[in-house]
Amino acid sequence: MSNPSLGFKYLYLSPDDYAAFPEGTVNATEVVDDGEKRMQLDDIIGQIHGIGVENLRGSGMIAGEQSAAYSDAFTLSYITGRSVGIGAYLCRLGQRNIQMTNGPLILTGYLALNKLLGREVYTSQDQLGGPQVMMPNGVSHMQVEDDQEGVRAILRWLSYVPSNCFTRSPALPSADPISRKIAFKPTKTPYDPRHMIAGTDSSDGSWTGGFFDRGSWTETLADWGKSVVCGRARLGGIPMGVIAVETRLMEQRIPADPANPDSRESVLAQAGQVWFPDSAHKTATAIRDFNNAENLPLIIFANWRGFSGGTRDMYGEILKFGAMIVDELRVYRHPVFVYIPPNGELRGGAWVVVDPTINEAQMEMYADEESRGGILEPPGICEVKFRDKDQKAVMHRLDPVLLELDQDPEENQVDISSREAQLLPMYTQVAHEFADLHDRSGRMLAKGVIRDVVKWEDGRAYFHARLQRRLAMDDLAMEAGTDRTVVEEHLEKLAGEANVDWNTDAAVTGWLQTEADHIVNVMTSLGRETAVEDAIESLSSLDEEALKMVLNRLKSH
Amino acid sequence: MSNPSLGFKYLYLSPDDYAAFPEGTVNATEVVDDGEKRMQLDDIIGQIHGIGVENLRGSGMIAGEQSAAYSDAFTLSYITGRSVGIGAYLCRLGQRNIQMTNGPLILTGYLALNKLLGREVYTSQDQLGGPQVMMPNGVSHMQVEDDQEGVRAILRWLSYVPSNCFTRSPALPSADPISRKIAFKPTKTPYDPRHMIAGTDSSDGSWTGGFFDRGSWTETLADWGKSVVCGRARLGGIPMGVIAVETRLMEQRIPADPANPDSRESVLAQAGQVWFPDSAHKTATAIRDFNNAENLPLIIFANWRGFSGGTRDMYGEILKFGAMIVDELRVYRHPVFVYIPPNGELRGGAWVVVDPTINEAQMEMYADEESRGGILEPPGICEVKFRDKDQKAVMHRLDPVLLELDQDPEENQVDISSREAQLLPMYTQVAHEFADLHDRSGRMLAKGVIRDVVKWEDGRAYFHARLQRRLAMDDLAMEAGTDRTVVEEHLEKLAGEANVDWNTDAAVTGWLQTEADHIVNVMTSLGRETAVEDAIESLSSLDEEALKMVLNRLKSH
């Protein structure tokens, strides 16, 4: 702090000035310099409390509280104006953000940055943290143009959210019948997965229906990790979290860095049906948002050929973000349906990170008749298990021409090669077909890795019935204060006595509704048993003296 | 699956072949074609269980288990050979990794990628997931050259880890006395923070001691997020997690992407004392590793001027990773000391994310006498609060020459400007000094934002005594099965009765040791009270019928 060139080292107060301040305003040490008594300043505390480290402490406290709030309750920030430093951090700590076009999220203002850099690098706050930065990096979930649109977006989001973190959002009445067949069918060729989710308007003005209730779909994080699509929608009025897969080729745009004159905007191509670091991170983030206090059941329309494993994406921490999907699914507390849609496929590592064994209490897997699942795609598996030489061995076993030529292989060497070459495309094709027959829904069902084969067009009715049943069971388990598996055990017995088909979701749900009073009674007594067991366990951990204390306390009541 | 050009659509079995397979080997549909009865294949299930979707299901299960294992227990993977797909994911799901030079972590082999890309892009697996990729991106924590070094690294890591996840690692005997003064002193000029942590050998062969016990420091994640340094070390034999700040200019190297001919290796400069997206992510990751089952107390040598807020890093999701630091500190279950070292400073957002109010039960903040803390640095705050015009106003109030010239301001305009210009450097310097006096440890203590001012050279003895006391309290609280604050309340009373100075850590720890039998008795009775309260609470939630059931069960014992 000393500045010899300017000739001073310390600041001082005269003893009189020092005495004039209330105690604790400054810390100072008495020095005598050339016979003059001075108070050399060590610290200035000041008389007004509020700006400085005490302010940072307050900011730390709200940061901690906001972090806790996200894990316990529904948090949503609307960024309607410039939000700086802790203001920006609070938005991220609450995770869910709607950003207005003119509300940048920044850490340091652009003028201060220019000063730091010693040149005019930045020309606006928006360059640093406007929606053009915060939408493509997934900090903001939605962008709105003005406050009216902002409030509309908030209200729409709230329509999927329960009134408190212990309940589920109620089913809203839906004009779109649950019995409606799904008209839009996912194709082998690339398509917009939003059409599968929400339907699409045809050029003739007619509507081709999708999976969810008409008009109920709201997308979030649309500009980030575009090879995955996520949002919220309703099925028969029940809100769900939705994750689907982009099948088209997408682009990731990384903006140029104004502070680095050599940098240019770069555009990276991202293939459809593949998880990249950003879209894997997006998937995990969306799952966490749905789970934390939104209490949404989740459906994943799984259609991934795998994770991108080139140098760029391996360096880009794809292993971290892929693993995060497992971490988030493992702790999911609401029903999760993983469904491979028609012409969809689920391979290798992509299957692994959404397999229901990650969280057996909540997750169930389904597949359409025309879907595929397996480790490698047919050409890949044939490369490993049924190469050219294996195919040629089969030709020599089956083909009458080759069997004839094999009588004198040395003499017929040229003819044999030519016949083999002629047969190879056909044999390869058959080999691929043979391999593909191992990847179909029938095998998935036979191996018990999916719960059911569900035809896409019937998906609405099927999953609505299943969801109603699962949620009813969750509600009863909460009522009984016990595990869902215990509740299900009891109810299965009861259903059997009442001749209700336990394997038909709609029948079970209907029975739960008509027999509601009786079943709630059963749950109450089940709840009582659980409470008694808990109490006994709590008492059994006590030593004799403590047990006496409890009994005395009970007697005194 | 049909291929009209080759003229086939399905594969068939003859009825005889079909009948020869055990039931369930294939799913097939009987068709009659030109009078010939055939079994048209729908699915091949096969007779051997093990490869295919059932394998993926098994992989999903171990993925879920490994994810759970990391959150419950100590997990560490040693990658001694190629680890592919789920093999690579398991390593990341367990988080802590030691990678051997010849053990790449990959998702897809390089030959398969070349096939997919249609050209010879990659020449080795190492390009995809060798240590040259996995060390700089922080998937691997350490790199070793061979298995002997690998086993040595595992054993060394285990030396910091408790025998199970419910306990702490024991203090090892240390030859380095805790009373040793710390000889290495952090300077105003950039230095290697490892010297501050571990000491350094001087050119004359002598050792300049650092904070921790000599030879006890092990760094992890060294090649990732280099503006932060993290690892484990011992203080008086007690293992701690350590986070420190790089003060030198560092480089982040992003490798070229072989699949993109336009890409080049890029080298980004990262200033010292600043958090970047990678080093913020690294900080949060290290905190989580220390907390999860390693059960390490943590010390953060806090010395950050702030977060990097330019376009590159705002786009690079710095808000996400900075917020993650708060999220991880909030759930930390062991003592955390945040200490601003000499010539260190902690500003704005960087202070906010490590403020002890984030987790008051565990975190405490300290500062060296010669450290600084505040919102902005002195030149920054003067830019806002005491600009040139404010300084000139003061000149006109204090400077005798200006007071004289101000008698006729119009006449003396030139002289006034010249005098102002002459005085300005001096006034600015004094203003900076004035501002700086607000940022010192004395003010931090007066405002209650730090617990104590600790002289760096005395740090070993101070923090060792504090740590022993905190850990002893944690142990007693665990013994009593209750909150540490409750335990502390009781003990403070007891200590008062025994004339033990509650504010002197060493005295309290000594007393806890000499009076151990008595104190354990007190804790046992405190534990009994807690258990009785729990039992009463458990009973009070019961209705009358349930209470009767409990009493009957008790009688029958």
Tab-separated table of N, CA and C in Angstrom, chain A residues 1 3 6 8 42-45 49 54 56-57 59-61 64 67-68 89 92 105 115 122 127-128 137 224 253 307 310-311 314-315 319-320 322-323 327 330 352 355 357-358 372-374 383 429 433-434 436-437 440 442-443 447 528 531 533 535 538 542-543 546 553, chain B residues 1 3 6 8 42-45 49 53-54 56-57 59-61 64 67-68 89 92 105 115 122 127-128 137 224 253 307 310-311 314-315 319-320 322-323 327 330 352 355 357-358 374 383 429 433-434 436-438 440 442-443 447 528 531 533 535 538 542-543 546 553:
chain	number	residue	atom	x	y	z
A	1	MET	N	0.821	-1.199	0.000
A	1	MET	CA	0.000	0.000	0.000
A	1	MET	C	0.860	1.255	0.000
A	3	ASN	N	3.478	3.958	-1.264
A	3	ASN	CA	3.818	4.436	-2.592
A	3	ASN	C	4.950	5.433	-2.453
A	6	LEU	N	5.153	8.677	-4.329
A	6	LEU	CA	4.305	9.780	-3.878
A	6	LEU	C	4.623	10.144	-2.434
A	8	PHE	N	4.080	8.581	0.506
A	8	PHE	CA	3.330	8.278	1.729
A	8	PHE	C	3.155	6.783	1.875
A	42	ASP	N	-5.248	1.467	10.759
A	42	ASP	CA	-5.072	0.056	10.392
A	42	ASP	C	-6.266	-0.466	9.596
A	43	ASP	N	-7.464	-0.077	10.029
A	43	ASP	CA	-8.697	-0.498	9.340
A	43	ASP	C	-9.707	0.634	9.461
A	44	ILE	N	-10.504	0.807	8.451
A	44	ILE	CA	-11.676	1.684	8.592
A	44	ILE	C	-12.910	0.783	8.680
A	45	ILE	N	-13.612	0.840	9.795
A	45	ILE	CA	-14.821	0.024	9.952
A	45	ILE	C	-16.032	0.805	9.431
A	49	HIS	N	-23.475	0.339	8.610
A	49	HIS	CA	-23.361	-1.088	8.308
A	49	HIS	C	-24.107	-1.395	7.011
A	54	GLU	N	-19.847	-7.301	4.814
A	54	GLU	CA	-21.121	-7.683	5.433
A	54	GLU	C	-22.194	-7.915	4.377
A	56	LEU	N	-21.417	-9.023	1.338
A	56	LEU	CA	-21.058	-10.313	0.718
A	56	LEU	C	-21.558	-11.473	1.573
A	57	ARG	N	-21.470	-11.291	2.889
A	57	ARG	CA	-21.980	-12.328	3.787
A	57	ARG	C	-23.482	-12.535	3.581
A	59	SER	N	-25.067	-11.903	0.884
A	59	SER	CA	-25.237	-12.544	-0.425
A	59	SER	C	-24.966	-14.044	-0.328
A	60	GLY	N	-23.949	-14.405	0.470
A	60	GLY	CA	-23.654	-15.822	0.680
A	60	GLY	C	-24.840	-16.530	1.295
A	61	MET	N	-25.488	-15.861	2.228
A	61	MET	CA	-26.626	-16.489	2.887
A	61	MET	C	-27.772	-16.735	1.911
A	64	GLY	N	-26.924	-19.658	-0.357
A	64	GLY	CA	-27.153	-20.954	0.292
A	64	GLY	C	-28.637	-21.276	0.372
A	67	SER	N	-29.976	-22.251	-3.060
A	67	SER	CA	-29.541	-23.599	-3.396
A	67	SER	C	-30.426	-24.628	-2.687
A	68	ALA	N	-30.708	-24.381	-1.406
A	68	ALA	CA	-31.577	-25.285	-0.649
A	68	ALA	C	-33.001	-25.244	-1.194
A	89	TYR	N	-26.131	-15.169	-10.118
A	89	TYR	CA	-25.952	-16.470	-9.467
A	89	TYR	C	-27.238	-16.993	-8.848
A	92	ARG	N	-29.239	-18.790	-11.405
A	92	ARG	CA	-28.762	-20.145	-11.702
A	92	ARG	C	-28.957	-21.084	-10.515
A	105	LEU	N	-27.903	-11.571	-18.016
A	105	LEU	CA	-27.320	-12.145	-16.790
A	105	LEU	C	-25.815	-11.955	-16.876
A	115	LYS	N	-12.238	-1.959	-19.339
A	115	LYS	CA	-11.205	-1.296	-18.539
A	115	LYS	C	-10.112	-2.304	-18.149
A	122	TYR	N	-15.927	-5.057	-25.678
A	122	TYR	CA	-17.366	-5.315	-25.643
A	122	TYR	C	-18.144	-4.027	-25.860
A	127	GLN	N	-23.988	-8.927	-25.091
A	127	GLN	CA	-22.919	-9.775	-25.614
A	127	GLN	C	-22.422	-10.758	-24.569
A	128	LEU	N	-22.517	-10.340	-23.302
A	128	LEU	CA	-21.996	-11.172	-22.213
A	128	LEU	C	-23.026	-12.164	-21.709
A	137	ASN	N	-26.548	-21.862	-24.123
A	137	ASN	CA	-25.756	-22.626	-23.137
A	137	ASN	C	-26.632	-23.237	-22.052
A	224	TRP	N	-30.386	-25.219	-26.521
A	224	TRP	CA	-29.202	-25.895	-25.969
A	224	TRP	C	-29.291	-27.385	-26.271
A	253	ARG	N	-23.866	-23.882	-32.379
A	253	ARG	CA	-23.133	-22.656	-32.706
A	253	ARG	C	-22.408	-22.135	-31.481
A	307	PHE	N	-23.741	-42.764	-27.780
A	307	PHE	CA	-23.082	-41.513	-27.418
A	307	PHE	C	-22.006	-41.202	-28.439
A	310	GLY	N	-16.097	-39.469	-30.441
A	310	GLY	CA	-14.893	-38.942	-31.091
A	310	GLY	C	-14.073	-38.095	-30.124
A	311	THR	N	-12.890	-37.700	-30.556
A	311	THR	CA	-11.991	-36.947	-29.668
A	311	THR	C	-12.645	-35.683	-29.124
A	314	MET	N	-15.213	-36.705	-26.459
A	314	MET	CA	-14.574	-37.348	-25.300
A	314	MET	C	-13.866	-36.269	-24.473
A	315	TYR	N	-13.148	-35.372	-25.152
A	315	TYR	CA	-12.529	-34.252	-24.436
A	315	TYR	C	-13.615	-33.367	-23.809
A	319	LEU	N	-18.348	-38.331	-20.867
A	319	LEU	CA	-18.489	-39.353	-19.818
A	319	LEU	C	-19.127	-38.766	-18.559
A	320	LYS	N	-18.800	-37.499	-18.273
A	320	LYS	CA	-19.388	-36.872	-17.080
A	320	LYS	C	-20.891	-36.680	-17.247
A	322	GLY	N	-22.988	-38.038	-19.509
A	322	GLY	CA	-23.722	-39.291	-19.686
A	322	GLY	C	-23.968	-39.957	-18.336
A	323	ALA	N	-22.941	-39.969	-17.484
A	323	ALA	CA	-23.076	-40.576	-16.156
A	323	ALA	C	-24.110	-39.824	-15.323
A	327	ASP	N	-27.197	-40.852	-12.693
A	327	ASP	CA	-27.310	-40.299	-11.337
A	327	ASP	C	-28.701	-39.700	-11.102
A	330	ARG	N	-31.533	-42.423	-11.093
A	330	ARG	CA	-31.453	-43.274	-9.898
A	330	ARG	C	-32.246	-42.695	-8.731
A	352	VAL	N	-28.014	-48.476	-21.762
A	352	VAL	CA	-27.548	-48.679	-20.387
A	352	VAL	C	-27.979	-47.530	-19.472
A	355	ASP	N	-31.781	-47.780	-18.623
A	355	ASP	CA	-32.380	-49.077	-18.289
A	355	ASP	C	-33.124	-48.994	-16.953
A	357	THR	N	-33.464	-50.951	-14.529
A	357	THR	CA	-32.819	-51.479	-13.316
A	357	THR	C	-32.058	-50.382	-12.571
A	358	ILE	N	-31.845	-49.241	-13.198
A	358	ILE	CA	-31.211	-48.113	-12.505
A	358	ILE	C	-32.082	-47.654	-11.328
A	372	ARG	N	-36.288	-51.224	-32.338
A	372	ARG	CA	-35.145	-52.128	-32.215
A	372	ARG	C	-34.338	-51.803	-30.966
A	373	GLY	N	-33.767	-52.833	-30.360
A	373	GLY	CA	-32.882	-52.628	-29.222
A	373	GLY	C	-31.792	-53.674	-29.237
A	374	GLY	N	-30.560	-53.262	-28.945
A	374	GLY	CA	-29.467	-54.231	-28.939
A	374	GLY	C	-28.149	-53.536	-28.688
A	383	GLU	N	-19.973	-57.503	-38.518
A	383	GLU	CA	-18.535	-57.245	-38.609
A	383	GLU	C	-17.760	-58.030	-37.554
A	429	GLN	N	-26.753	-59.596	-46.770
A	429	GLN	CA	-28.093	-59.080	-46.529
A	429	GLN	C	-28.866	-60.019	-45.600
A	433	GLU	N	-30.272	-59.355	-41.821
A	433	GLU	CA	-31.659	-59.648	-41.451
A	433	GLU	C	-31.681	-60.599	-40.250
A	434	PHE	N	-30.795	-61.585	-40.298
A	434	PHE	CA	-30.693	-62.562	-39.207
A	434	PHE	C	-30.314	-61.841	-37.897
A	436	ASP	N	-30.748	-58.672	-37.270
A	436	ASP	CA	-31.835	-57.757	-36.907
A	436	ASP	C	-32.969	-58.480	-36.174
A	437	LEU	N	-33.182	-59.760	-36.521
A	437	LEU	CA	-34.242	-60.540	-35.861
A	437	LEU	C	-33.969	-60.722	-34.358
A	440	ARG	N	-35.518	-57.298	-31.975
A	440	ARG	CA	-36.909	-56.856	-32.065
A	440	ARG	C	-37.632	-56.906	-30.723
A	442	GLY	N	-40.175	-58.499	-29.782
A	442	GLY	CA	-40.521	-59.831	-29.280
A	442	GLY	C	-39.415	-60.408	-28.420
A	443	ARG	N	-38.159	-60.195	-28.854
A	443	ARG	CA	-37.045	-60.705	-28.050
A	443	ARG	C	-36.902	-59.903	-26.747
A	447	LYS	N	-37.062	-61.646	-23.149
A	447	LYS	CA	-35.938	-61.557	-22.204
A	447	LYS	C	-36.302	-60.757	-20.949
A	528	ARG	N	-51.377	-47.912	10.261
A	528	ARG	CA	-51.290	-48.092	11.708
A	528	ARG	C	-50.241	-49.151	12.032
A	531	ALA	N	-46.869	-47.707	11.653
A	531	ALA	CA	-46.558	-46.793	12.756
A	531	ALA	C	-46.236	-47.577	14.020
A	533	GLU	N	-44.999	-50.625	14.118
A	533	GLU	CA	-43.667	-51.212	13.932
A	533	GLU	C	-42.578	-50.163	14.203
A	535	ALA	N	-42.805	-47.533	16.066
A	535	ALA	CA	-42.757	-47.200	17.485
A	535	ALA	C	-42.024	-48.297	18.253
A	538	SER	N	-38.406	-48.001	17.643
A	538	SER	CA	-37.874	-46.865	18.371
A	538	SER	C	-37.707	-47.218	19.850
A	542	LEU	N	-34.035	-48.524	23.135
A	542	LEU	CA	-33.815	-47.864	24.426
A	542	LEU	C	-33.247	-48.844	25.456
A	543	ASP	N	-32.412	-48.332	26.349
A	543	ASP	CA	-31.999	-49.178	27.475
A	543	ASP	C	-33.093	-49.114	28.552
A	546	ALA	N	-34.105	-45.717	30.017
A	546	ALA	CA	-34.835	-44.873	29.074
A	546	ALA	C	-36.268	-45.361	28.903
A	553	ARG	N	-43.457	-41.010	31.390
A	553	ARG	CA	-44.019	-39.892	30.613
A	553	ARG	C	-45.411	-40.258	30.098
B	1	MET	N	-36.826	-53.716	-43.325
B	1	MET	CA	-35.886	-54.823	-43.351
B	1	MET	C	-35.943	-55.560	-44.685
B	3	ASN	N	-35.625	-56.237	-48.584
B	3	ASN	CA	-34.702	-55.705	-49.578
B	3	ASN	C	-35.151	-56.191	-50.955
B	6	LEU	N	-32.805	-57.480	-53.724
B	6	LEU	CA	-32.279	-58.835	-53.617
B	6	LEU	C	-33.418	-59.853	-53.596
B	8	PHE	N	-35.798	-60.565	-51.315
B	8	PHE	CA	-36.368	-61.274	-50.164
B	8	PHE	C	-36.874	-60.283	-49.143
B	42	ASP	N	-40.363	-63.860	-36.798
B	42	ASP	CA	-40.639	-62.520	-36.269
B	42	ASP	C	-39.523	-62.032	-35.343
B	43	ASP	N	-39.058	-62.941	-34.507
B	43	ASP	CA	-37.969	-62.620	-33.579
B	43	ASP	C	-37.119	-63.867	-33.391
B	44	ILE	N	-35.835	-63.679	-33.231
B	44	ILE	CA	-34.993	-64.785	-32.786
B	44	ILE	C	-34.627	-64.525	-31.331
B	45	ILE	N	-35.032	-65.430	-30.452
B	45	ILE	CA	-34.725	-65.265	-29.028
B	45	ILE	C	-33.402	-65.959	-28.730
B	49	HIS	N	-28.677	-67.494	-23.071
B	49	HIS	CA	-28.989	-66.201	-22.474
B	49	HIS	C	-27.683	-65.471	-22.182
B	53	VAL	N	-29.921	-57.530	-25.473
B	53	VAL	CA	-30.561	-56.593	-24.548
B	53	VAL	C	-30.430	-57.032	-23.092
B	54	GLU	N	-30.381	-58.363	-22.852
B	54	GLU	CA	-30.247	-58.832	-21.470
B	54	GLU	C	-28.915	-58.398	-20.877
B	56	LEU	N	-27.412	-55.577	-21.846
B	56	LEU	CA	-27.573	-54.138	-21.601
B	56	LEU	C	-28.302	-53.895	-20.287
B	57	ARG	N	-29.290	-54.759	-20.025
B	57	ARG	CA	-30.019	-54.642	-18.754
B	57	ARG	C	-29.062	-54.844	-17.577
B	59	SER	N	-25.919	-54.301	-17.617
B	59	SER	CA	-25.050	-53.118	-17.571
B	59	SER	C	-25.763	-51.960	-16.897
B	60	GLY	N	-27.060	-51.805	-17.196
B	60	GLY	CA	-27.851	-50.748	-16.555
B	60	GLY	C	-27.857	-50.934	-15.049
B	61	MET	N	-27.994	-52.186	-14.634
B	61	MET	CA	-28.046	-52.455	-13.202
B	61	MET	C	-26.729	-52.070	-12.510
B	64	GLY	N	-26.442	-48.288	-12.258
B	64	GLY	CA	-27.219	-47.755	-11.137
B	64	GLY	C	-26.533	-48.023	-9.807
B	67	SER	N	-23.492	-45.789	-9.376
B	67	SER	CA	-23.927	-44.428	-9.055
B	67	SER	C	-24.284	-44.332	-7.570
B	68	ALA	N	-25.015	-45.327	-7.071
B	68	ALA	CA	-25.387	-45.349	-5.654
B	68	ALA	C	-24.146	-45.532	-4.783
B	89	TYR	N	-18.074	-45.943	-18.604
B	89	TYR	CA	-19.087	-45.269	-17.789
B	89	TYR	C	-18.986	-45.637	-16.318
B	92	ARG	N	-16.495	-43.462	-14.621
B	92	ARG	CA	-16.978	-42.117	-14.317
B	92	ARG	C	-18.071	-42.136	-13.249
B	105	LEU	N	-9.932	-44.784	-21.900
B	105	LEU	CA	-11.372	-44.848	-21.614
B	105	LEU	C	-12.096	-44.466	-22.892
B	115	LYS	N	-14.728	-46.335	-39.619
B	115	LYS	CA	-15.715	-46.966	-40.513
B	115	LYS	C	-16.943	-46.055	-40.647
B	122	TYR	N	-8.848	-41.555	-37.174
B	122	TYR	CA	-8.142	-41.828	-35.922
B	122	TYR	C	-7.118	-42.939	-36.133
B	127	GLN	N	-5.927	-41.539	-28.673
B	127	GLN	CA	-6.428	-40.257	-29.190
B	127	GLN	C	-7.820	-39.943	-28.656
B	128	LEU	N	-8.594	-41.003	-28.416
B	128	LEU	CA	-9.981	-40.815	-27.984
B	128	LEU	C	-10.091	-40.680	-26.472
B	137	ASN	N	-9.400	-33.085	-19.109
B	137	ASN	CA	-10.833	-32.808	-18.950
B	137	ASN	C	-11.355	-33.238	-17.580
B	224	TRP	N	-6.480	-30.404	-15.092
B	224	TRP	CA	-7.786	-29.816	-15.437
B	224	TRP	C	-7.989	-28.554	-14.616
B	253	ARG	N	-5.326	-26.028	-22.724
B	253	ARG	CA	-5.082	-26.530	-24.073
B	253	ARG	C	-6.258	-27.385	-24.516
B	307	PHE	N	-14.947	-14.251	-10.645
B	307	PHE	CA	-15.204	-15.185	-11.729
B	307	PHE	C	-14.942	-14.498	-13.059
B	310	GLY	N	-16.221	-12.764	-19.166
B	310	GLY	CA	-16.256	-12.417	-20.579
B	310	GLY	C	-17.175	-13.352	-21.361
B	311	THR	N	-17.411	-13.024	-22.627
B	311	THR	CA	-18.343	-13.804	-23.440
B	311	THR	C	-17.967	-15.277	-23.476
B	314	MET	N	-18.856	-16.831	-20.079
B	314	MET	CA	-20.299	-16.791	-19.824
B	314	MET	C	-20.987	-17.839	-20.692
B	315	TYR	N	-20.585	-17.919	-21.961
B	315	TYR	CA	-21.123	-18.978	-22.833
B	315	TYR	C	-20.695	-20.351	-22.304
B	319	LEU	N	-21.824	-19.773	-14.948
B	319	LEU	CA	-22.857	-19.631	-13.920
B	319	LEU	C	-23.252	-21.001	-13.353
B	320	LYS	N	-23.262	-22.019	-14.220
B	320	LYS	CA	-23.628	-23.354	-13.732
B	320	LYS	C	-22.582	-23.888	-12.764
B	322	GLY	N	-20.106	-22.254	-11.147
B	322	GLY	CA	-19.961	-21.442	-9.944
B	322	GLY	C	-21.060	-21.767	-8.939
B	323	ALA	N	-22.293	-21.909	-9.432
B	323	ALA	CA	-23.421	-22.240	-8.549
B	323	ALA	C	-23.213	-23.617	-7.913
B	327	ASP	N	-23.773	-25.311	-4.144
B	327	ASP	CA	-24.552	-26.534	-3.919
B	327	ASP	C	-23.750	-27.571	-3.128
B	330	ARG	N	-23.010	-26.422	0.573
B	330	ARG	CA	-24.226	-26.426	1.385
B	330	ARG	C	-24.477	-27.791	2.037
B	352	VAL	N	-18.881	-14.665	-2.209
B	352	VAL	CA	-20.249	-15.139	-1.982
B	352	VAL	C	-20.336	-16.664	-2.011
B	355	ASP	N	-18.886	-18.175	1.294
B	355	ASP	CA	-19.210	-17.575	2.586
B	355	ASP	C	-19.776	-18.642	3.543
B	357	THR	N	-22.042	-18.620	5.696
B	357	THR	CA	-23.496	-18.695	5.905
B	357	THR	C	-24.148	-19.697	4.960
B	358	ILE	N	-23.437	-20.152	3.937
B	358	ILE	CA	-23.955	-21.194	3.055
B	358	ILE	C	-24.209	-22.477	3.844
B	374	GLY	N	-13.520	-7.799	0.060
B	374	GLY	CA	-14.455	-6.722	-0.225
B	374	GLY	C	-15.184	-6.969	-1.528
B	383	GLU	N	-13.689	4.172	-8.760
B	383	GLU	CA	-14.360	4.474	-10.028
B	383	GLU	C	-15.851	4.732	-9.815
B	429	GLN	N	-4.211	8.192	-5.342
B	429	GLN	CA	-3.452	7.235	-4.527
B	429	GLN	C	-4.001	7.185	-3.092
B	433	GLU	N	-5.844	4.124	-1.108
B	433	GLU	CA	-5.419	3.697	0.231
B	433	GLU	C	-6.615	3.757	1.195
B	434	PHE	N	-7.401	4.815	1.057
B	434	PHE	CA	-8.586	4.978	1.903
B	434	PHE	C	-9.569	3.813	1.675
B	436	ASP	N	-8.820	0.900	0.420
B	436	ASP	CA	-8.180	-0.351	0.847
B	436	ASP	C	-8.315	-0.567	2.352
B	437	LEU	N	-8.324	0.531	3.126
B	437	LEU	CA	-8.458	0.413	4.587
B	437	LEU	C	-9.810	-0.196	4.981
B	438	HIS	N	-10.756	-0.202	4.037
B	438	HIS	CA	-12.072	-0.815	4.300
B	438	HIS	C	-12.067	-2.322	4.053
B	440	ARG	N	-9.667	-4.632	5.038
B	440	ARG	CA	-8.659	-5.367	5.808
B	440	ARG	C	-9.281	-6.308	6.833
B	442	GLY	N	-9.051	-6.454	9.960
B	442	GLY	CA	-9.651	-5.831	11.142
B	442	GLY	C	-11.112	-5.510	10.925
B	443	ARG	N	-11.427	-5.010	9.722
B	443	ARG	CA	-12.831	-4.727	9.438
B	443	ARG	C	-13.637	-6.014	9.313
B	447	LYS	N	-16.851	-6.775	11.607
B	447	LYS	CA	-18.176	-7.011	11.023
B	447	LYS	C	-18.664	-8.440	11.257
B	528	ARG	N	-29.658	-40.702	25.755
B	528	ARG	CA	-30.867	-41.358	26.257
B	528	ARG	C	-32.051	-40.399	26.159
B	531	ALA	N	-33.202	-40.206	22.659
B	531	ALA	CA	-33.912	-41.417	22.262
B	531	ALA	C	-35.305	-41.438	22.872
B	533	GLU	N	-37.093	-38.772	23.693
B	533	GLU	CA	-37.886	-37.788	22.936
B	533	GLU	C	-38.356	-38.384	21.619
B	535	ALA	N	-38.788	-41.514	20.899
B	535	ALA	CA	-39.791	-42.551	21.148
B	535	ALA	C	-41.143	-41.928	21.461
B	538	SER	N	-42.637	-40.623	18.361
B	538	SER	CA	-43.128	-41.719	17.545
B	538	SER	C	-44.456	-42.235	18.103
B	542	LEU	N	-49.457	-41.907	17.126
B	542	LEU	CA	-50.349	-43.062	17.025
B	542	LEU	C	-51.768	-42.715	17.477
B	543	ASP	N	-52.757	-43.337	16.854
B	543	ASP	CA	-54.118	-43.205	17.375
B	543	ASP	C	-54.296	-44.208	18.515
B	546	ALA	N	-53.733	-47.955	17.837
B	546	ALA	CA	-52.336	-48.300	17.600
B	546	ALA	C	-51.558	-48.300	18.901
B	553	ARG	N	-47.941	-55.329	22.749
B	553	ARG	CA	-46.681	-55.936	22.295
B	553	ARG	C	-45.620	-55.814	23.383
